[in-house]
């Protein structure tokens, strides 16, 4: 496969391609061999079962891979657990595994806790959708804590009130998704909201986008997806219809040309 042989390929976005089946798993396994690949986006496909099992078996060969996005695939809790199991091995260099809208079980959460206690995984980010099987995880969800704090500071305090949730929704509506951390912080501060830089930084770390050699990023769609689930009543105001264009003034009718006088007959 040509992509696997590419020496310049760093980011590959294969989202929204209806990828599924063991043959795709084998093809993805080959792509992991690309020597400089650091971001692989497989979100919003149909990957599950054998396809997942085949290609994650080769994660250890992707020496430069930093972010693997498997969000919004029909993966089972067993699939998610197989992916997470790979993070126990030091040969796997991935730092961010995104599985938004992928449901997990109690076994996954227990293993996740073990992995986060590993010295080599202190900065690892692993996201998932929800928990099945009635398992109640220990401790509060960091996403809830951060958004509750943001909500209190920006809409319920005595200072200038700005609903940051709506600000971020508008960003996504304006086709922003992956944004550098500095640009996101500047955008939030520009609203005048009384939010300190530490809180903004924690939000960026909790909803991470792919890292680049120079800066970290935030994935705005992940943040908005969680906001929509936490506060489904929050909606952007409807976009007003465009003002109708003024009708052009009718062109004046041309004046009739004066009739030419005929020449008299010679006598």
mmCIF file of C-alpha atoms in Angstrom:
data_model
loop_
_atom_site.group_PDB
_atom_site.id
_atom_site.type_symbol
_atom_site.label_atom_id
_atom_site.label_comp_id
_atom_site.label_asym_id
_atom_site.label_seq_id
_atom_site.Cartn_x
_atom_site.Cartn_y
_atom_site.Cartn_z
ATOM 1 C CA UNK A 1 0.000 0.000 0.000
ATOM 2 C CA UNK A 2 1.406 3.370 -1.050
ATOM 3 C CA UNK A 3 0.275 5.166 2.123
ATOM 4 C CA UNK A 4 2.277 2.761 4.274
ATOM 5 C CA UNK A 5 5.405 3.596 2.279
ATOM 6 C CA UNK A 6 4.971 7.360 2.524
ATOM 7 C CA UNK A 7 7.828 9.094 4.306
ATOM 8 C CA UNK A 8 5.964 12.401 4.609
ATOM 9 C CA UNK A 9 2.492 11.293 5.797
ATOM 10 C CA UNK A 10 1.888 12.725 9.283
ATOM 11 C CA UNK A 11 -1.887 13.077 9.570
ATOM 12 C CA UNK A 12 -4.495 10.875 7.918
ATOM 13 C CA UNK A 13 -8.227 11.584 8.168
ATOM 14 C CA UNK A 14 -10.359 8.606 7.099
ATOM 15 C CA UNK A 15 -13.515 9.634 8.970
ATOM 16 C CA UNK A 16 -16.993 9.308 7.430
ATOM 17 C CA UNK A 17 -15.995 6.605 4.925
ATOM 18 C CA UNK A 18 -18.188 3.696 6.123
ATOM 19 C CA UNK A 19 -15.044 1.621 6.760
ATOM 20 C CA UNK A 20 -15.792 -1.862 8.094
ATOM 21 C CA UNK A 21 -14.788 -5.513 7.943
ATOM 22 C CA UNK A 22 -11.586 -7.545 8.272
ATOM 23 C CA UNK A 23 -10.197 -6.415 4.906
ATOM 24 C CA UNK A 24 -10.262 -2.828 6.129
ATOM 25 C CA UNK A 25 -8.609 -3.962 9.345
ATOM 26 C CA UNK A 26 -5.775 -5.456 7.310
ATOM 27 C CA UNK A 27 -5.430 -2.268 5.244
ATOM 28 C CA UNK A 28 -5.295 -0.131 8.397
ATOM 29 C CA UNK A 29 -2.652 -2.456 9.788
ATOM 30 C CA UNK A 30 -0.484 -1.599 6.791
ATOM 31 C CA UNK A 31 -1.090 2.142 7.207
ATOM 32 C CA UNK A 32 0.293 1.971 10.750
ATOM 33 C CA UNK A 33 3.675 1.210 9.197
ATOM 34 C CA UNK A 34 3.956 4.753 7.769
ATOM 35 C CA UNK A 35 7.117 5.951 9.557
ATOM 36 C CA UNK A 36 5.994 9.518 10.368
ATOM 37 C CA UNK A 37 2.263 9.034 10.961
ATOM 38 C CA UNK A 38 1.261 10.798 14.200
ATOM 39 C CA UNK A 39 -2.512 11.339 13.819
ATOM 40 C CA UNK A 40 -4.966 8.739 12.503
ATOM 41 C CA UNK A 41 -8.639 9.758 12.480
ATOM 42 C CA UNK A 42 -10.995 6.800 11.970
ATOM 43 C CA UNK A 43 -14.043 8.404 13.590
ATOM 44 C CA UNK A 44 -17.603 8.057 12.277
ATOM 45 C CA UNK A 45 -17.040 4.770 10.442
ATOM 46 C CA UNK A 46 -18.422 1.249 10.980
ATOM 47 C CA UNK A 47 -15.413 -0.347 12.639
ATOM 48 C CA UNK A 48 -15.994 -3.109 15.167
ATOM 49 C CA UNK A 49 -15.094 -6.686 16.003
ATOM 50 C CA UNK A 50 -12.510 -8.312 13.762
ATOM 51 C CA UNK A 51 -11.558 -5.065 12.007
ATOM 52 C CA UNK A 52 -10.588 -3.499 15.346
ATOM 53 C CA UNK A 53 -8.783 -6.603 16.556
ATOM 54 C CA UNK A 54 -6.688 -6.930 13.392
ATOM 55 C CA UNK A 55 -5.305 -3.440 13.173
ATOM 56 C CA UNK A 56 -4.773 -2.662 16.870
ATOM 57 C CA UNK A 57 -2.512 -5.697 17.001
ATOM 58 C CA UNK A 58 -0.004 -3.548 15.134
ATOM 59 C CA UNK A 59 -0.187 -0.407 17.295
ATOM 60 C CA UNK A 60 3.259 -1.190 18.646
ATOM 61 C CA UNK A 61 4.729 -0.702 15.182
ATOM 62 C CA UNK A 62 3.407 2.856 14.893
ATOM 63 C CA UNK A 63 6.379 4.484 16.615
ATOM 64 C CA UNK A 64 5.326 8.075 15.895
ATOM 65 C CA UNK A 65 1.557 7.725 16.353
ATOM 66 C CA UNK A 66 0.321 10.184 18.988
ATOM 67 C CA UNK A 67 -3.457 10.306 18.455
ATOM 68 C CA UNK A 68 -5.841 7.545 17.394
ATOM 69 C CA UNK A 69 -9.469 8.652 17.007
ATOM 70 C CA UNK A 70 -12.036 5.827 17.042
ATOM 71 C CA UNK A 71 -15.005 7.958 18.110
ATOM 72 C CA UNK A 72 -18.510 7.224 16.819
ATOM 73 C CA UNK A 73 -17.809 3.692 15.614
ATOM 74 C CA UNK A 74 -20.208 0.850 16.569
ATOM 75 C CA UNK A 75 -17.616 -0.702 18.866
ATOM 76 C CA UNK A 76 -18.687 -2.971 21.709
ATOM 77 C CA UNK A 77 -17.340 -2.707 25.266
ATOM 78 C CA UNK A 78 -15.204 -5.752 24.397
ATOM 79 C CA UNK A 79 -13.706 -3.883 21.424
ATOM 80 C CA UNK A 80 -12.923 -0.882 23.623
ATOM 81 C CA UNK A 81 -11.284 -3.149 26.198
ATOM 82 C CA UNK A 82 -9.060 -4.729 23.526
ATOM 83 C CA UNK A 83 -7.907 -1.280 22.452
ATOM 84 C CA UNK A 84 -7.219 -0.251 26.045
ATOM 85 C CA UNK A 85 -5.273 -3.456 26.731
ATOM 86 C CA UNK A 86 -2.677 -2.379 24.183
ATOM 87 C CA UNK A 87 -1.840 0.623 26.361
ATOM 88 C CA UNK A 88 -0.259 -1.706 28.922
ATOM 89 C CA UNK A 89 2.693 -2.251 26.600
ATOM 90 C CA UNK A 90 5.533 0.264 26.453
ATOM 91 C CA UNK A 91 6.007 -0.493 22.758
ATOM 92 C CA UNK A 92 2.718 1.340 22.100
ATOM 93 C CA UNK A 93 3.583 5.028 21.871
ATOM 94 C CA UNK A 94 0.055 6.415 21.387
ATOM 95 C CA UNK A 95 -0.732 9.213 23.842
ATOM 96 C CA UNK A 96 -4.367 9.977 22.949
ATOM 97 C CA UNK A 97 -7.049 7.386 22.244
ATOM 98 C CA UNK A 98 -10.414 8.997 21.546
ATOM 99 C CA UNK A 99 -13.523 6.807 21.717
ATOM 100 C CA UNK A 100 -16.354 9.309 22.107
ATOM 101 C CA UNK A 101 -19.804 7.676 21.942
ATOM 102 C CA UNK A 102 -18.232 4.233 22.492
ATOM 103 C CA UNK A 103 -19.717 2.556 25.561
ATOM 104 C CA UNK A 104 -17.508 0.687 28.010
ATOM 105 C CA UNK A 105 -18.026 -1.553 31.029
ATOM 106 C CA UNK A 106 -16.673 -1.870 34.544
ATOM 107 C CA UNK A 107 -13.722 -3.995 33.460
ATOM 108 C CA UNK A 108 -12.634 -1.196 31.116
ATOM 109 C CA UNK A 109 -12.809 1.388 33.920
ATOM 110 C CA UNK A 110 -10.755 -0.747 36.286
ATOM 111 C CA UNK A 111 -8.083 -1.286 33.640
ATOM 112 C CA UNK A 112 -8.146 2.423 32.777
ATOM 113 C CA UNK A 113 -7.384 3.251 36.405
ATOM 114 C CA UNK A 114 -4.413 0.862 36.367
ATOM 115 C CA UNK A 115 -3.059 2.336 33.152
ATOM 116 C CA UNK A 116 -3.310 5.911 34.415
ATOM 117 C CA UNK A 117 -1.211 4.883 37.418
ATOM 118 C CA UNK A 118 1.629 3.749 35.144
ATOM 119 C CA UNK A 119 4.591 6.144 35.086
ATOM 120 C CA UNK A 120 4.738 5.974 31.297
ATOM 121 C CA UNK A 121 1.040 6.896 30.957
ATOM 122 C CA UNK A 122 0.806 9.974 33.174
ATOM 123 C CA UNK A 123 -0.016 12.265 30.248
ATOM 124 C CA UNK A 124 -2.157 9.775 28.346
ATOM 125 C CA UNK A 125 -5.672 10.894 27.359
ATOM 126 C CA UNK A 126 -8.340 8.219 26.851
ATOM 127 C CA UNK A 127 -11.953 9.243 26.254
ATOM 128 C CA UNK A 128 -15.114 7.144 25.968
ATOM 129 C CA UNK A 129 -18.874 7.605 25.741
ATOM 130 C CA UNK A 130 -20.759 6.029 28.621
ATOM 131 C CA UNK A 131 -20.788 3.018 30.945
ATOM 132 C CA UNK A 132 -23.007 -0.044 30.570
ATOM 133 C CA UNK A 133 -23.808 -2.751 33.085
ATOM 134 C CA UNK A 134 -24.707 -0.551 36.043
ATOM 135 C CA UNK A 135 -21.088 0.022 37.048
ATOM 136 C CA UNK A 136 -20.647 3.278 38.949
ATOM 137 C CA UNK A 137 -17.116 4.640 38.579
ATOM 138 C CA UNK A 138 -15.304 5.978 41.637
ATOM 139 C CA UNK A 139 -15.068 9.723 41.977
ATOM 140 C CA UNK A 140 -16.657 12.504 39.946
ATOM 141 C CA UNK A 141 -16.275 12.900 36.194
ATOM 142 C CA UNK A 142 -13.639 15.562 35.509
ATOM 143 C CA UNK A 143 -15.667 16.826 32.539
ATOM 144 C CA UNK A 144 -18.613 17.524 34.825
ATOM 145 C CA UNK A 145 -16.457 19.309 37.383
ATOM 146 C CA UNK A 146 -14.870 21.591 34.802
ATOM 147 C CA UNK A 147 -18.101 22.504 33.036
ATOM 148 C CA UNK A 148 -19.911 23.103 36.323
ATOM 149 C CA UNK A 149 -17.104 25.411 37.427
ATOM 150 C CA UNK A 150 -17.163 27.234 34.097
ATOM 151 C CA UNK A 151 -20.952 27.588 34.292
ATOM 152 C CA UNK A 152 -20.794 29.044 37.798
ATOM 153 C CA UNK A 153 -18.079 31.566 36.960
ATOM 154 C CA UNK A 154 -19.559 32.779 33.698
ATOM 155 C CA UNK A 155 -23.332 32.755 34.148
ATOM 156 C CA UNK A 156 -24.067 32.794 37.867
ATOM 157 C CA UNK A 157 -21.398 35.062 39.271
ATOM 158 C CA UNK A 158 -21.665 38.802 39.886
ATOM 159 C CA UNK A 159 -19.275 39.784 37.108
ATOM 160 C CA UNK A 160 -20.007 39.955 33.399
ATOM 161 C CA UNK A 161 -22.179 37.004 32.420
ATOM 162 C CA UNK A 162 -21.196 35.096 29.291
ATOM 163 C CA UNK A 163 -22.458 31.618 28.438
ATOM 164 C CA UNK A 164 -19.252 29.952 27.248
ATOM 165 C CA UNK A 165 -21.245 26.885 26.179
ATOM 166 C CA UNK A 166 -23.036 28.977 23.567
ATOM 167 C CA UNK A 167 -19.760 30.623 22.550
ATOM 168 C CA UNK A 168 -18.224 27.214 21.812
ATOM 169 C CA UNK A 169 -21.382 26.042 20.020
ATOM 170 C CA UNK A 170 -21.135 29.086 17.777
ATOM 171 C CA UNK A 171 -17.501 28.252 17.007
ATOM 172 C CA UNK A 172 -18.511 24.782 15.832
ATOM 173 C CA UNK A 173 -21.403 26.242 13.851
ATOM 174 C CA UNK A 174 -18.821 28.487 12.171
ATOM 175 C CA UNK A 175 -16.934 25.313 11.125
ATOM 176 C CA UNK A 176 -14.202 25.417 13.763
ATOM 177 C CA UNK A 177 -13.218 22.046 15.245
ATOM 178 C CA UNK A 178 -9.541 21.490 16.011
ATOM 179 C CA UNK A 179 -8.139 24.726 17.437
ATOM 180 C CA UNK A 180 -4.687 25.524 18.870
ATOM 181 C CA UNK A 181 -4.752 25.972 22.638
ATOM 182 C CA UNK A 182 -3.577 29.593 22.459
ATOM 183 C CA UNK A 183 -6.243 30.516 19.895
ATOM 184 C CA UNK A 184 -8.966 28.940 22.068
ATOM 185 C CA UNK A 185 -7.759 30.755 25.172
ATOM 186 C CA UNK A 186 -7.644 34.061 23.300
ATOM 187 C CA UNK A 187 -11.185 33.498 21.965
ATOM 188 C CA UNK A 188 -12.567 32.809 25.453
ATOM 189 C CA UNK A 189 -10.753 35.762 27.019
ATOM 190 C CA UNK A 190 -12.029 38.029 24.236
ATOM 191 C CA UNK A 191 -15.605 37.431 25.442
ATOM 192 C CA UNK A 192 -14.782 39.128 28.736
ATOM 193 C CA UNK A 193 -15.858 36.053 30.701
ATOM 194 C CA UNK A 194 -14.291 35.844 34.185
ATOM 195 C CA UNK A 195 -12.475 32.560 33.535
ATOM 196 C CA UNK A 196 -8.872 32.069 34.630
ATOM 197 C CA UNK A 197 -6.262 30.557 32.331
ATOM 198 C CA UNK A 198 -5.864 27.441 34.514
ATOM 199 C CA UNK A 199 -9.505 26.479 34.018
ATOM 200 C CA UNK A 200 -9.240 27.031 30.267
ATOM 201 C CA UNK A 201 -6.097 24.890 30.196
ATOM 202 C CA UNK A 202 -7.854 22.064 32.057
ATOM 203 C CA UNK A 203 -10.734 22.164 29.560
ATOM 204 C CA UNK A 204 -8.221 21.937 26.708
ATOM 205 C CA UNK A 205 -6.561 18.917 28.361
ATOM 206 C CA UNK A 206 -9.909 17.204 28.954
ATOM 207 C CA UNK A 207 -11.174 17.611 25.377
ATOM 208 C CA UNK A 208 -7.894 17.218 23.483
ATOM 209 C CA UNK A 209 -7.329 17.437 19.777
ATOM 210 C CA UNK A 210 -4.273 16.006 18.036
ATOM 211 C CA UNK A 211 -0.991 17.279 19.398
ATOM 212 C CA UNK A 212 1.453 18.990 17.097
ATOM 213 C CA UNK A 213 5.208 19.418 17.595
ATOM 214 C CA UNK A 214 4.655 23.059 18.593
ATOM 215 C CA UNK A 215 1.388 23.142 20.530
ATOM 216 C CA UNK A 216 -1.518 21.175 21.933
ATOM 217 C CA UNK A 217 -5.011 21.609 20.545
ATOM 218 C CA UNK A 218 -8.635 21.302 21.640
ATOM 219 C CA UNK A 219 -11.321 19.364 19.768
ATOM 220 C CA UNK A 220 -14.317 21.681 19.925
ATOM 221 C CA UNK A 221 -16.768 19.073 18.613
ATOM 222 C CA UNK A 222 -15.927 16.787 21.561
ATOM 223 C CA UNK A 223 -16.596 19.656 23.958
ATOM 224 C CA UNK A 224 -19.888 20.579 22.277
ATOM 225 C CA UNK A 225 -20.988 16.930 22.177
ATOM 226 C CA UNK A 226 -20.553 16.700 25.953
ATOM 227 C CA UNK A 227 -22.271 20.060 26.499
ATOM 228 C CA UNK A 228 -25.256 18.858 24.446
ATOM 229 C CA UNK A 229 -25.561 15.744 26.600
ATOM 230 C CA UNK A 230 -25.101 17.627 29.869
ATOM 231 C CA UNK A 231 -27.351 20.576 29.028
ATOM 232 C CA UNK A 232 -29.688 19.502 26.204
ATOM 233 C CA UNK A 233 -31.797 22.646 26.745
ATOM 234 C CA UNK A 234 -28.976 24.932 25.628
ATOM 235 C CA UNK A 235 -29.471 25.992 22.036
ATOM 236 C CA UNK A 236 -28.075 28.722 19.852
ATOM 237 C CA UNK A 237 -30.630 31.349 18.860
ATOM 238 C CA UNK A 238 -32.008 30.684 15.384
ATOM 239 C CA UNK A 239 -30.187 32.373 12.561
ATOM 240 C CA UNK A 240 -32.383 35.193 11.250
ATOM 241 C CA UNK A 241 -33.340 34.836 7.603
ATOM 242 C CA UNK A 242 -31.331 37.028 5.260
ATOM 243 C CA UNK A 243 -32.886 40.343 4.404
ATOM 244 C CA UNK A 244 -34.500 40.252 0.986
ATOM 245 C CA UNK A 245 -32.519 42.019 -1.656
ATOM 246 C CA UNK A 246 -34.174 45.221 -2.851
ATOM 247 C CA UNK A 247 -35.949 44.787 -6.111
ATOM 248 C CA UNK A 248 -34.146 46.575 -8.911
ATOM 249 C CA UNK A 249 -35.831 49.714 -10.137
ATOM 250 C CA UNK A 250 -37.443 49.218 -13.521
ATOM 251 C CA UNK A 251 -35.450 50.667 -16.342
ATOM 252 C CA UNK A 252 -37.147 53.685 -17.939
ATOM 253 C CA UNK A 253 -38.755 52.942 -21.240
ATOM 254 C CA UNK A 254 -36.823 54.445 -24.139
ATOM 255 C CA UNK A 255 -38.360 57.567 -25.592
ATOM 256 C CA UNK A 256 -39.756 57.079 -29.103
ATOM 257 C CA UNK A 257 -37.534 58.415 -31.828
ATOM 258 C CA UNK A 258 -38.940 61.536 -33.552
ATOM 259 C CA UNK A 259 -40.406 60.807 -36.951
ATOM 260 C CA UNK A 260 -38.300 61.990 -39.820
ATOM 261 C CA UNK A 261 -39.987 64.443 -42.203
ATOM 262 C CA UNK A 262 -40.270 63.075 -45.713
ATOM 263 C CA UNK A 263 -38.689 64.957 -48.585
ATOM 264 C CA UNK A 264 -41.149 66.900 -50.806
ATOM 265 C CA UNK A 265 -41.627 65.824 -54.408
ATOM 266 C CA UNK A 266 -39.874 67.852 -57.026
ATOM 267 C CA UNK A 267 -42.178 69.710 -59.376
#
